[in-house]
PDB file of C-alpha atoms in Angstrom:
ATOM      1  CA  THR A1479       0.000   0.000   0.000  1.00 71.00           C
ATOM      2  CA  VAL A1480       2.838   2.396   0.855  1.00 72.00           C
ATOM      3  CA  ALA A1481       4.588   1.750  -2.468  1.00 69.00           C
ATOM      4  CA  LYS A1482       1.313   2.152  -4.401  1.00 72.00           C
ATOM      5  CA  LYS A1483       0.453   5.446  -2.678  1.00 74.00           C
ATOM      6  CA  PHE A1484       3.984   6.710  -3.221  1.00 70.00           C
ATOM      7  CA  CYS A1485       3.997   5.757  -6.909  1.00 72.00           C
ATOM      8  CA  ASP A1486       0.478   7.060  -7.567  1.00 75.00           C
ATOM      9  CA  ARG A1487       1.476  10.434  -6.097  1.00 74.00           C
ATOM     10  CA  LYS A1488       4.967  10.781  -7.548  1.00 73.00           C
ATOM     11  CA  TYR A1489       4.539   9.072 -10.926  1.00 71.00           C
ATOM     12  CA  SER A1490       1.286  10.373 -12.378  1.00 74.00           C
ATOM     13  CA  GLY A1491       0.395  12.214 -15.550  1.00 72.00           C
ATOM     14  CA  ASP A1492       3.362  12.622 -17.898  1.00 72.00           C
ATOM     15  CA  ARG A1493       5.619  10.756 -15.445  1.00 67.00           C
ATOM     16  CA  ALA A1494       3.437   7.617 -15.351  1.00 65.00           C
ATOM     17  CA  SER A1495       5.729   5.858 -17.859  1.00 65.00           C
ATOM     18  CA  LYS A1496       8.704   6.461 -15.506  1.00 65.00           C
ATOM     19  CA  ARG A1497       7.003   4.527 -12.709  1.00 64.00           C
ATOM     20  CA  PRO A1498       9.403   2.138 -10.944  1.00 65.00           C
ATOM     21  CA  ASP A1499       8.971  -1.632 -10.993  1.00 73.00           C
ATOM     22  CA  LEU A1500       9.347  -2.366  -7.329  1.00 74.00           C
ATOM     23  CA  LEU A1501       7.963  -4.444  -4.523  1.00 73.00           C
ATOM     24  CA  LEU A1502       8.048  -3.419  -0.890  1.00 75.00           C
ATOM     25  CA  THR A1503       7.308  -5.986   1.808  1.00 81.00           C
ATOM     26  CA  GLN A1504       7.756  -6.035   5.547  1.00 83.00           C
ATOM     27  CA  GLY A1505       9.279  -9.090   7.201  1.00 84.00           C
ATOM     28  CA  PHE A1506       8.446 -10.548  10.583  1.00 85.00           C
ATOM     29  CA  ASP A1507      11.408  -8.658  12.047  1.00 85.00           C
ATOM     30  CA  GLY A1508      10.003  -5.297  10.926  1.00 82.00           C
ATOM     31  CA  ARG A1509      12.613  -4.792   8.203  1.00 88.00           C
ATOM     32  CA  TYR A1510      11.444  -3.807   4.735  1.00 88.00           C
ATOM     33  CA  LEU A1511      12.578  -5.527   1.569  1.00 89.00           C
ATOM     34  CA  LEU A1512      12.559  -3.312  -1.498  1.00 89.00           C
ATOM     35  CA  ILE A1513      12.947  -5.243  -4.745  1.00 90.00           C
ATOM     36  CA  GLU A1514      13.607  -3.315  -7.950  1.00 91.00           C
ATOM     37  CA  PHE A1515      12.874  -5.422 -11.025  1.00 92.00           C
ATOM     38  CA  LYS A1516      14.808  -4.810 -14.239  1.00 94.00           C
ATOM     39  CA  ARG A1517      14.407  -6.508 -17.599  1.00 93.00           C
ATOM     40  CA  PRO A1518      15.869 -10.042 -17.620  1.00 95.00           C
ATOM     41  CA  SER A1519      18.357  -8.825 -20.259  1.00 96.00           C
ATOM     42  CA  LYS A1520      19.498  -5.809 -18.180  1.00 96.00           C
ATOM     43  CA  THR A1521      22.891  -6.045 -16.500  1.00 97.00           C
ATOM     44  CA  ILE A1522      22.845  -4.320 -13.118  1.00 97.00           C
ATOM     45  CA  GLY A1523      25.400  -1.565 -12.636  1.00 96.00           C
ATOM     46  CA  ARG A1524      25.963   1.365 -10.314  1.00 96.00           C
ATOM     47  CA  GLU A1525      23.165   3.419 -11.930  1.00 95.00           C
ATOM     48  CA  GLU A1526      20.507   0.756 -11.266  1.00 95.00           C
ATOM     49  CA  VAL A1527      21.642   0.314  -7.661  1.00 96.00           C
ATOM     50  CA  ALA A1528      21.584   4.101  -7.132  1.00 94.00           C
ATOM     51  CA  GLN A1529      18.060   4.229  -8.558  1.00 91.00           C
ATOM     52  CA  ALA A1530      16.855   1.609  -6.057  1.00 92.00           C
ATOM     53  CA  GLU A1531      18.589   3.473  -3.224  1.00 93.00           C
ATOM     54  CA  ASP A1532      16.813   6.673  -4.316  1.00 89.00           C
ATOM     55  CA  TYR A1533      13.466   4.853  -4.172  1.00 85.00           C
ATOM     56  CA  ARG A1534      14.358   3.670  -0.666  1.00 88.00           C
ATOM     57  CA  ASP A1535      15.216   7.193   0.399  1.00 86.00           C
ATOM     58  CA  GLU A1536      11.925   8.536  -0.979  1.00 82.00           C
ATOM     59  CA  LEU A1537       9.856   5.728   0.567  1.00 82.00           C
ATOM     60  CA  THR A1538      11.502   6.263   3.955  1.00 83.00           C
ATOM     61  CA  SER A1539       9.561   9.508   4.338  1.00 80.00           C
ATOM     62  CA  GLN A1540       6.321   7.476   4.176  1.00 79.00           C
ATOM     63  CA  LEU A1541       7.335   5.058   6.941  1.00 80.00           C
ATOM     64  CA  ASP A1542       8.331   5.056  10.586  1.00 79.00           C
ATOM     65  CA  SER A1543      11.614   6.876  11.173  1.00 75.00           C
ATOM     66  CA  THR A1544      13.197   3.655  12.466  1.00 80.00           C
ATOM     67  CA  ALA A1545      12.342   1.654   9.311  1.00 82.00           C
ATOM     68  CA  ALA A1546      15.268  -0.473   8.138  1.00 89.00           C
ATOM     69  CA  PHE A1547      15.598  -1.606   4.523  1.00 90.00           C
ATOM     70  CA  GLU A1548      17.153  -4.389   2.520  1.00 92.00           C
ATOM     71  CA  ILE A1549      17.403  -3.656  -1.211  1.00 94.00           C
ATOM     72  CA  MET A1550      17.506  -6.267  -3.946  1.00 95.00           C
ATOM     73  CA  VAL A1551      17.962  -5.329  -7.599  1.00 96.00           C
ATOM     74  CA  VAL A1552      17.045  -8.149  -9.992  1.00 96.00           C
ATOM     75  CA  GLY A1553      18.036  -8.374 -13.644  1.00 96.00           C
ATOM     76  CA  LYS A1554      20.457 -10.315 -15.834  1.00 97.00           C
ATOM     77  CA  GLY A1555      23.166 -10.134 -13.177  1.00 95.00           C
ATOM     78  CA  ARG A1556      25.833  -7.829 -11.793  1.00 96.00           C
ATOM     79  CA  ASP A1557      27.993  -5.757 -14.109  1.00 96.00           C
ATOM     80  CA  PRO A1558      31.587  -7.011 -13.601  1.00 95.00           C
ATOM     81  CA  LYS A1559      32.672  -3.384 -13.056  1.00 95.00           C
ATOM     82  CA  LEU A1560      30.375  -3.220 -10.002  1.00 95.00           C
ATOM     83  CA  SER A1561      32.365  -4.820  -7.215  1.00 93.00           C
ATOM     84  CA  PRO A1562      30.202  -6.626  -4.640  1.00 90.00           C
ATOM     85  CA  ASP A1563      32.665  -5.380  -2.000  1.00 92.00           C
ATOM     86  CA  ARG A1564      31.644  -1.808  -2.848  1.00 91.00           C
ATOM     87  CA  LEU A1565      27.909  -2.360  -2.340  1.00 95.00           C
ATOM     88  CA  ALA A1566      26.289  -1.297   0.923  1.00 93.00           C
ATOM     89  CA  ALA A1567      25.722  -4.183   3.325  1.00 92.00           C
ATOM     90  CA  ASN A1568      21.958  -3.972   2.816  1.00 94.00           C
ATOM     91  CA  VAL A1569      22.088  -4.081  -1.022  1.00 96.00           C
ATOM     92  CA  SER A1570      22.231  -7.185  -3.188  1.00 96.00           C
ATOM     93  CA  VAL A1571      22.230  -7.708  -6.932  1.00 97.00           C
ATOM     94  CA  GLN A1572      20.618 -10.904  -8.194  1.00 96.00           C
ATOM     95  CA  SER A1573      19.871 -12.528 -11.518  1.00 97.00           C
ATOM     96  CA  TYR A1574      16.513 -14.075 -12.245  1.00 96.00           C
ATOM     97  CA  GLN A1575      18.380 -17.290 -13.058  1.00 96.00           C
ATOM     98  CA  SER A1576      20.118 -17.446  -9.663  1.00 96.00           C
ATOM     99  CA  LEU A1577      16.895 -16.687  -7.766  1.00 95.00           C
ATOM    100  CA  ILE A1578      15.011 -19.426  -9.620  1.00 96.00           C
ATOM    101  CA  ALA A1579      17.844 -21.910  -9.065  1.00 97.00           C
ATOM    102  CA  ALA A1580      17.978 -21.104  -5.338  1.00 96.00           C
ATOM    103  CA  ALA A1581      14.192 -21.480  -5.035  1.00 95.00           C
ATOM    104  CA  ARG A1582      14.318 -24.809  -6.894  1.00 97.00           C
ATOM    105  CA  ASN A1583      17.067 -26.092  -4.589  1.00 97.00           C
ATOM    106  CA  GLU A1584      15.155 -25.013  -1.499  1.00 96.00           C
ATOM    107  CA  ILE A1585      11.935 -26.672  -2.670  1.00 96.00           C
ATOM    108  CA  THR A1586      13.829 -29.875  -3.485  1.00 96.00           C
ATOM    109  CA  TRP A1587      15.422 -29.836  -0.025  1.00 96.00           C
ATOM    110  CA  LEU A1588      12.059 -29.209   1.675  1.00 95.00           C
ATOM    111  CA  VAL A1589      10.371 -32.040  -0.213  1.00 95.00           C
ATOM    112  CA  LYS A1590      13.193 -34.476   0.668  1.00 94.00           C
ATOM    113  CA  THR A1591      13.098 -33.363   4.300  1.00 95.00           C
ATOM    114  CA  LEU A1592       9.345 -33.850   4.573  1.00 94.00           C
ATOM    115  CA  LYS A1593       9.401 -37.405   3.157  1.00 88.00           C
TER     116      LYS A1593
END
């Protein structure tokens, strides 16, 4: 609801086509997860990470002042020029392929465990 209200207010009229593709959820620990979706063919570089961080900064004004965020940017994968050591601790860059593979492995493990 927060993300929808924010986007409806900030990205309306002529700016509607600039609307971000993002998902904001709150975990059981109170932390927010902001996921910025890019095209599956888009390599994630510094510009895409900065864009997601800007969204976080703008959304923060809509939430409790103690709100903590994790940011995930999903696309083709990380640009090799973007060192993972240089990303903030709360920012991750993922590929759709790696997320699907991790989910498949977890489901396989859960099914084996439950048998």
